[in-house]
Amino acid sequence: MMAGPEPVCIAVAYSGGRDSTALLHATAVAARDWPGTTVLALHVHHGLSAQADDWLRHAEAVCESWAAEGLPVRLLSRRVSLSLSAGDSVEAVARAARHAALQDMAREADADLLLLAHHRQDQAETLLLQALRGGGLAGLAGMPRDVIREGVRWVRPWLDHPRSAIETYVAAHRLDYIDDDSNADPRYARNLLRMSVWPALVGAFPDAEANLAASARRLSDALAVMAAWREQALPPLLAPAVAALSDDAATPAPAALDACLWATQPAALRRETLRHWYRQVSGQVMPATWVERLAEEVPRKVAGQGVAQWGALGLSLYRGVLSWARPAAVKIDAGAATDAGLSVCGAGDWPVTTWGGCLRVREVASGGVPPSLLTEVVLRQRVGGEQFQMGAGRPPRSLKKQFQALGVPAWQRGGPLVFAGAQLLYVPGLGIDARALAAQGTPQWSMEWLPDANSQ
């Protein structure tokens, strides 16, 4: 006996509005001809509108009605709460929350395909809004038509179709949908563009929608080419992260930029590789104003063999190497700090208020100290004369010489030295003294000093 087809689950983002209603219906009708296929309507309840509960009830009623007619559709909803801070865009925060909820629901339902109902005018509007905000290539490329995010494939099948085609489909099938009252609120940028600018634009340039969407499509192609280029262009510019040394051997320092080599590039290439490198090492997007500034400022510093630090970005320049360090790795002012005793009885973060930070202790397989050494430790200032051994069989040397040998800049040398009695265990910027290392195969802990953010 032959086995039946594998069950397939297709998710559709369903707000209850005209566009998503049309897409959900069209998908469910098509799925009816494929036994074993389920269409999952994903509805996100933002709670922003007084009608949000009514919209959810509408979505439930529609899906129940269609299922009764034999369409393989069911509804899955998720309530989200928005956390807004001063200056936040409600549109952006709501969109991020909605996307996260859609992703979670799709994964929970084992749906690896998620369809969204954005159409050609949506894409044209997106390009215009990004251009008005000074967006770069990624913004001007508009919404991706096909992208995989954490195992879920997000597809916008109607990006090449005009809104009028969707309206025709809705009318032909007499589909019931809701109107979101916020779509008429001119406080939102897209609504303002759609109501005040778009009619005049299309009146003057009838092909504006199609041409803008075509431009976004070409820019999307260029974006893919640029991504491939960046993956090839960045590795030759990387250097050992001498200015962002990690105190924890289990946490390798992020790759640094060879600023001497990078500075020889034309300005446009400097800006692009700087953006890409910073995003890779920090996980953040560098503001455009900083990209412009550093693309000119860093080469001047390099030419003058200068040393510099840009604390707002976590960047430092030392010996021709541009490095990034998480904020907790930046030097603190410990001038007024006094000796502080600490009894460590397990892995975790151990606060030391007099030093304005904490000692992070972790279990490691190698490169740590015996736990017994940390039962009674003292955190002290550097007074001079301390000797540090970098590795087994290597001679102890003064901290100054060890810092210089490893290229640790002055601002990375702050923080307390950790002693067990008279034995030096740990130095920020250098790590654990080799004389204190535990034997292989025995329990051991690593150490890392983390200043508080407000102590930097």
XYZ file of C-alpha atoms in Angstrom:
456
model
C 0.000 0.000 0.000
C 1.469 3.336 -1.066
C 1.885 6.018 1.580
C 0.002 9.269 1.139
C 1.679 12.606 0.533
C 3.538 14.273 3.381
C 1.390 16.860 5.219
C 2.240 20.431 4.196
C 1.547 23.543 6.247
C 1.589 26.961 4.559
C 1.277 30.071 6.717
C -0.275 33.350 5.592
C 0.038 36.613 7.536
C -3.614 37.570 8.007
C -4.663 40.908 9.475
C -8.230 40.696 8.189
C -7.675 43.570 5.770
C -8.389 43.486 2.052
C -4.955 42.387 0.820
C -4.306 39.640 3.358
C -7.888 38.386 3.009
C -7.403 37.991 -0.735
C -4.083 36.193 -0.312
C -5.421 33.849 2.372
C -8.446 32.961 0.255
C -6.420 32.407 -2.916
C -3.919 30.221 -1.043
C -6.675 28.160 0.616
C -8.468 27.633 -2.718
C -5.231 26.447 -4.343
C -4.401 24.210 -1.363
C -7.773 22.463 -1.640
C -6.477 20.654 -4.706
C -3.461 19.302 -2.795
C -4.512 16.649 -0.233
C -2.744 16.970 3.101
C -2.108 20.699 2.758
C -3.177 23.033 5.556
C -3.243 26.823 5.296
C -2.571 28.524 8.586
C -3.850 32.090 8.995
C -1.526 33.949 11.390
C -3.205 36.890 13.101
C -1.327 39.308 15.376
C -3.314 41.267 17.963
C -1.353 44.480 18.671
C -3.888 46.054 20.975
C -3.207 49.458 19.401
C -6.762 49.963 18.210
C -9.977 49.872 20.215
C -11.266 47.563 17.461
C -8.481 45.000 17.819
C -10.733 42.505 19.630
C -13.391 42.894 16.927
C -10.764 42.235 14.252
C -9.723 39.027 15.958
C -13.352 37.885 16.167
C -13.771 38.727 12.471
C -10.688 36.656 11.604
C -12.014 33.717 13.617
C -15.428 33.942 11.941
C -13.968 34.126 8.429
C -11.706 31.123 8.934
C -14.505 29.088 10.490
C -16.807 29.949 7.581
C -14.242 29.020 4.945
C -13.372 25.782 6.743
C -17.078 24.896 6.738
C -17.060 25.413 2.960
C -14.250 22.854 2.625
C -11.228 25.142 2.481
C -8.236 23.706 4.442
C -7.706 26.790 6.605
C -7.435 27.412 10.330
C -6.517 30.418 12.441
C -3.663 30.901 14.884
C -3.472 34.219 16.751
C -0.969 35.871 19.054
C -1.342 38.898 21.328
C 1.677 41.165 21.616
C 2.370 44.133 23.858
C 4.433 47.047 22.585
C 7.072 48.693 24.732
C 7.545 52.252 23.502
C 10.263 54.660 24.606
C 10.530 58.373 23.917
C 11.282 58.954 20.241
C 10.264 55.462 19.122
C 8.263 55.049 15.925
C 4.997 53.247 16.658
C 5.082 51.884 13.102
C 8.581 50.441 13.512
C 7.974 48.958 16.974
C 4.661 47.406 15.897
C 6.248 45.988 12.743
C 9.116 44.404 14.712
C 6.677 42.872 17.216
C 4.447 41.614 14.410
C 7.333 40.005 12.523
C 8.598 38.309 15.692
C 5.128 36.946 16.438
C 4.653 35.692 12.872
C 8.037 33.983 12.949
C 7.297 32.309 16.280
C 3.853 31.100 15.224
C 5.131 29.736 11.918
C 7.907 27.790 13.612
C 5.601 26.454 16.310
C 3.244 25.154 13.603
C 6.128 23.625 11.583
C 5.280 25.901 8.642
C 8.446 26.594 6.692
C 6.677 28.897 4.210
C 5.102 32.216 5.228
C 3.248 34.316 2.638
C 2.694 38.076 2.933
C 0.271 40.129 0.838
C 2.354 43.208 0.018
C 1.767 44.401 -3.545
C 3.443 46.659 -6.092
C 2.243 49.962 -4.606
C 3.484 48.893 -1.169
C 6.914 48.280 -2.678
C 6.946 51.615 -4.510
C 5.937 53.431 -1.320
C 8.680 51.666 0.612
C 11.347 52.844 -1.823
C 10.060 56.423 -1.637
C 9.939 56.455 2.153
C 13.459 55.054 2.393
C 14.735 57.645 -0.071
C 13.096 60.465 1.899
C 14.804 59.172 5.052
C 18.199 59.000 3.357
C 18.224 55.206 3.287
C 21.064 53.193 1.824
C 21.028 50.366 -0.687
C 19.337 47.902 1.673
C 16.471 50.333 2.315
C 16.043 51.392 -1.289
C 15.873 47.745 -2.368
C 12.511 47.663 -0.607
C 10.898 44.583 0.860
C 12.539 41.279 -0.107
C 10.296 39.071 -2.192
C 11.856 35.833 -0.971
C 14.058 35.509 2.116
C 14.773 32.824 4.707
C 14.770 33.836 8.372
C 15.648 31.269 11.013
C 14.336 28.372 8.969
C 11.150 30.075 7.753
C 10.880 31.226 4.144
C 9.127 34.626 3.908
C 7.627 35.142 0.431
C 5.739 38.119 -0.993
C 4.189 36.626 -4.155
C 2.266 39.761 -5.185
C 5.043 42.369 -5.282
C 4.689 42.605 -9.060
C 0.891 42.887 -8.962
C -1.003 46.192 -8.734
C -3.473 46.918 -5.979
C -6.272 47.015 -8.547
C -5.795 43.302 -9.278
C -6.361 42.486 -5.610
C -9.452 44.694 -5.505
C -10.811 42.853 -8.537
C -10.203 39.465 -6.880
C -11.937 40.555 -3.659
C -14.964 41.831 -5.570
C -15.200 38.724 -7.764
C -15.264 36.392 -4.734
C -17.310 38.767 -2.552
C -14.814 38.537 0.261
C -15.563 40.235 3.550
C -12.699 42.228 5.050
C -12.078 44.928 7.645
C -10.813 48.492 7.279
C -8.148 49.525 9.771
C -9.048 53.029 10.967
C -5.355 53.796 11.570
C -4.778 53.688 7.800
C -6.364 57.148 7.643
C -4.159 58.622 10.369
C -1.721 61.118 8.755
C 0.600 60.926 11.779
C 2.012 57.748 10.266
C 4.522 58.399 7.481
C 3.191 55.797 5.058
C -0.384 57.047 5.454
C 0.708 60.636 4.861
C 2.569 59.599 1.711
C -0.356 57.514 0.480
C -3.011 60.190 1.079
C -1.196 63.439 0.297
C 1.708 62.656 -2.013
C 0.806 59.521 -3.945
C -2.265 60.857 -5.822
C -0.316 63.883 -7.067
C 2.695 61.742 -7.999
C 0.673 59.255 -10.018
C -1.310 62.098 -11.566
C 1.907 63.652 -12.874
C 3.683 60.357 -13.602
C 1.157 57.584 -14.396
C 3.859 54.892 -14.514
C 5.391 55.899 -11.166
C 4.213 52.807 -9.301
C 5.529 50.316 -11.844
C 8.796 52.190 -12.381
C 9.554 52.641 -8.683
C 8.845 48.971 -8.003
C 11.107 48.036 -10.938
C 13.870 50.208 -9.467
C 13.502 48.440 -6.120
C 13.789 45.094 -7.908
C 17.027 46.136 -9.651
C 18.435 47.521 -6.406
C 17.588 44.222 -4.730
C 19.708 42.451 -7.358
C 22.540 44.902 -6.666
C 22.158 44.246 -2.943
C 22.784 40.530 -3.487
C 25.868 41.293 -5.594
C 27.121 43.712 -2.942
C 26.695 41.079 -0.219
C 28.782 38.600 -2.223
C 31.454 41.253 -2.796
C 31.624 42.142 0.897
C 32.195 38.520 1.864
C 35.255 38.502 -0.380
C 36.510 42.039 0.314
C 36.523 41.999 4.111
C 38.718 38.977 5.066
C 41.941 40.433 3.564
C 41.429 43.550 5.720
C 41.195 41.702 9.028
C 43.959 41.705 11.613
C 44.533 40.073 15.018
C 42.407 41.891 17.576
C 45.339 43.217 19.621
C 43.335 46.173 20.869
C 40.300 44.184 21.905
C 41.874 41.337 23.817
C 39.445 39.059 25.590
C 40.131 38.278 29.215
C 38.249 35.019 28.857
C 39.957 32.356 26.767
C 36.553 30.801 26.064
C 35.401 34.046 24.421
C 37.653 34.910 21.458
C 38.097 38.586 20.687
C 36.212 39.811 17.607
C 38.201 40.267 14.432
C 39.855 43.673 14.131
C 40.403 45.813 11.051
C 43.868 46.437 9.630
C 43.371 50.192 9.500
C 46.635 50.779 7.599
C 45.518 48.576 4.724
C 41.885 49.713 4.922
C 42.929 53.389 4.764
C 44.479 52.872 1.316
C 41.075 52.086 -0.208
C 39.032 54.708 -2.065
C 36.566 56.532 0.198
C 33.505 54.662 -1.086
C 35.095 51.278 -0.403
C 36.276 52.427 3.025
C 32.736 53.363 3.969
C 31.223 50.110 2.743
C 33.797 47.793 4.318
C 33.608 49.778 7.577
C 29.817 49.353 7.689
C 30.055 45.646 7.024
C 32.911 44.994 9.466
C 31.231 46.908 12.289
C 27.958 45.076 11.741
C 29.794 41.730 11.867
C 31.755 42.365 15.056
C 29.154 44.327 17.030
C 25.853 43.056 15.636
C 24.780 46.689 15.242
C 24.403 49.116 12.351
C 26.824 52.022 12.457
C 24.953 55.334 12.009
C 25.593 56.980 8.645
C 27.061 60.090 10.268
C 29.662 57.981 12.041
C 30.500 56.079 8.850
C 31.210 59.358 7.060
C 33.250 60.715 9.960
C 35.398 57.639 10.618
C 36.069 56.999 6.935
C 37.995 60.291 6.928
C 39.156 60.557 10.539
C 40.716 57.124 10.999
C 43.031 57.365 7.933
C 44.345 60.695 9.267
C 45.030 59.106 12.644
C 46.761 56.159 10.960
C 48.959 58.454 8.884
C 50.050 60.236 12.055
C 50.525 56.954 13.932
C 47.886 58.192 16.328
C 45.991 56.436 19.074
C 42.289 57.112 19.429
C 39.130 55.837 21.042
C 35.468 56.325 20.095
C 33.660 55.202 23.208
C 30.170 55.725 21.796
C 30.843 52.922 19.304
C 33.190 50.784 21.404
C 35.989 51.413 18.881
C 39.688 51.988 19.503
C 42.677 52.569 17.220
C 46.063 51.339 18.372
C 49.164 50.381 16.397
C 47.291 50.709 13.130
C 44.529 48.306 14.179
C 40.880 49.348 14.575
C 39.160 47.151 17.151
C 35.739 46.847 18.685
C 35.067 45.819 22.273
C 31.727 45.445 24.000
C 31.089 48.402 26.315
C 31.898 46.381 29.417
C 35.477 45.985 28.216
C 36.197 49.717 28.201
C 38.469 51.107 30.894
C 36.992 52.533 34.065
C 38.467 55.116 36.375
C 39.642 53.096 39.349
C 41.763 55.787 40.925
C 39.663 55.929 44.061
C 39.133 52.172 44.356
C 40.486 50.346 47.395
C 41.329 46.732 48.102
C 38.201 44.584 48.150
C 37.873 41.058 49.470
C 35.695 38.546 47.654
C 34.708 34.969 48.390
C 33.747 33.138 45.184
C 31.806 29.928 45.698
C 30.523 29.262 42.190
C 30.277 30.371 38.581
C 28.497 33.657 37.905
C 28.941 37.422 38.087
C 30.308 38.628 41.436
C 29.731 42.379 41.967
C 32.432 44.506 43.601
C 30.803 47.868 44.292
C 34.003 49.640 45.359
C 35.469 48.894 41.950
C 32.301 49.651 39.970
C 32.004 46.305 38.236
C 31.918 42.553 38.673
C 34.198 39.561 38.377
C 32.700 37.059 35.959
C 33.577 33.468 36.821
C 32.871 30.566 34.488
C 33.528 26.841 34.476
C 36.017 25.949 31.739
C 37.736 22.813 30.511
C 41.182 24.401 30.404
C 42.933 27.708 30.986
C 41.348 28.340 34.398
C 42.405 28.323 38.038
C 41.502 25.762 40.730
C 38.239 26.766 42.444
C 40.029 26.570 45.810
C 42.118 29.621 44.900
C 38.994 31.783 44.625
C 37.502 31.066 48.037
C 39.318 34.121 49.424
C 40.617 36.662 46.897
C 41.504 40.342 47.054
C 41.005 42.837 44.227
C 43.786 45.428 44.305
C 45.102 48.374 42.394
C 48.289 48.050 40.398
C 51.090 49.601 42.462
C 54.122 48.640 40.392
C 56.550 45.757 40.563
C 53.927 43.074 39.826
C 55.198 40.199 37.683
C 53.013 38.248 35.255
C 53.814 34.957 33.505
C 52.214 34.574 30.068
C 52.687 30.845 29.668
C 54.254 27.739 31.120
C 58.036 27.828 30.824
C 58.066 31.539 29.994
C 59.763 33.974 32.375
C 57.638 36.313 34.506
C 57.863 39.907 33.342
C 56.549 43.231 34.568
C 52.988 44.123 33.684
C 54.218 47.076 31.626
C 56.372 44.845 29.420
C 53.607 42.275 29.020
C 51.104 44.966 28.048
C 53.559 46.371 25.513
C 54.370 42.941 24.074
C 50.697 42.184 23.460
C 49.835 45.702 22.318
C 47.267 46.316 25.033
C 46.390 50.048 24.927
C 46.272 52.124 28.104
C 42.477 52.225 28.270
C 42.328 48.410 28.296
C 44.636 48.127 31.321
C 42.186 49.375 33.958
C 40.413 47.301 36.541
C 41.628 45.405 39.584
C 44.357 42.795 39.852
C 43.069 39.618 41.498
C 45.239 38.020 44.196
C 44.935 34.921 46.343
C 47.135 35.882 49.263
C 50.416 36.985 47.673
C 49.791 35.033 44.450
C 48.685 37.014 41.411
C 45.858 35.219 39.639
C 44.419 37.573 37.047
C 45.168 40.866 35.245
C 42.604 42.656 33.013
C 43.934 42.729 29.459
C 46.338 39.844 30.065
C 44.194 37.130 31.613
C 45.217 34.439 34.080
C 48.804 34.148 35.276
C 50.274 30.855 34.033
C 51.578 30.049 37.540
C 47.989 29.865 38.799
C 46.620 27.565 36.078
C 44.898 24.367 37.142
C 46.163 20.980 35.984
C 44.585 19.514 32.878
C 41.503 17.417 33.584
C 40.769 19.029 36.954
C 37.877 21.405 37.792
C 38.743 24.996 36.971
C 37.251 28.465 36.576
C 38.084 31.348 34.280
C 37.868 35.029 35.253
C 36.933 38.229 33.442
C 36.573 41.741 34.847
C 33.462 43.611 33.636
C 33.105 47.295 34.562
C 29.607 48.675 34.966
C 28.399 50.680 31.969
C 28.091 53.822 34.095
C 31.672 53.455 35.301
C 33.169 53.846 31.854
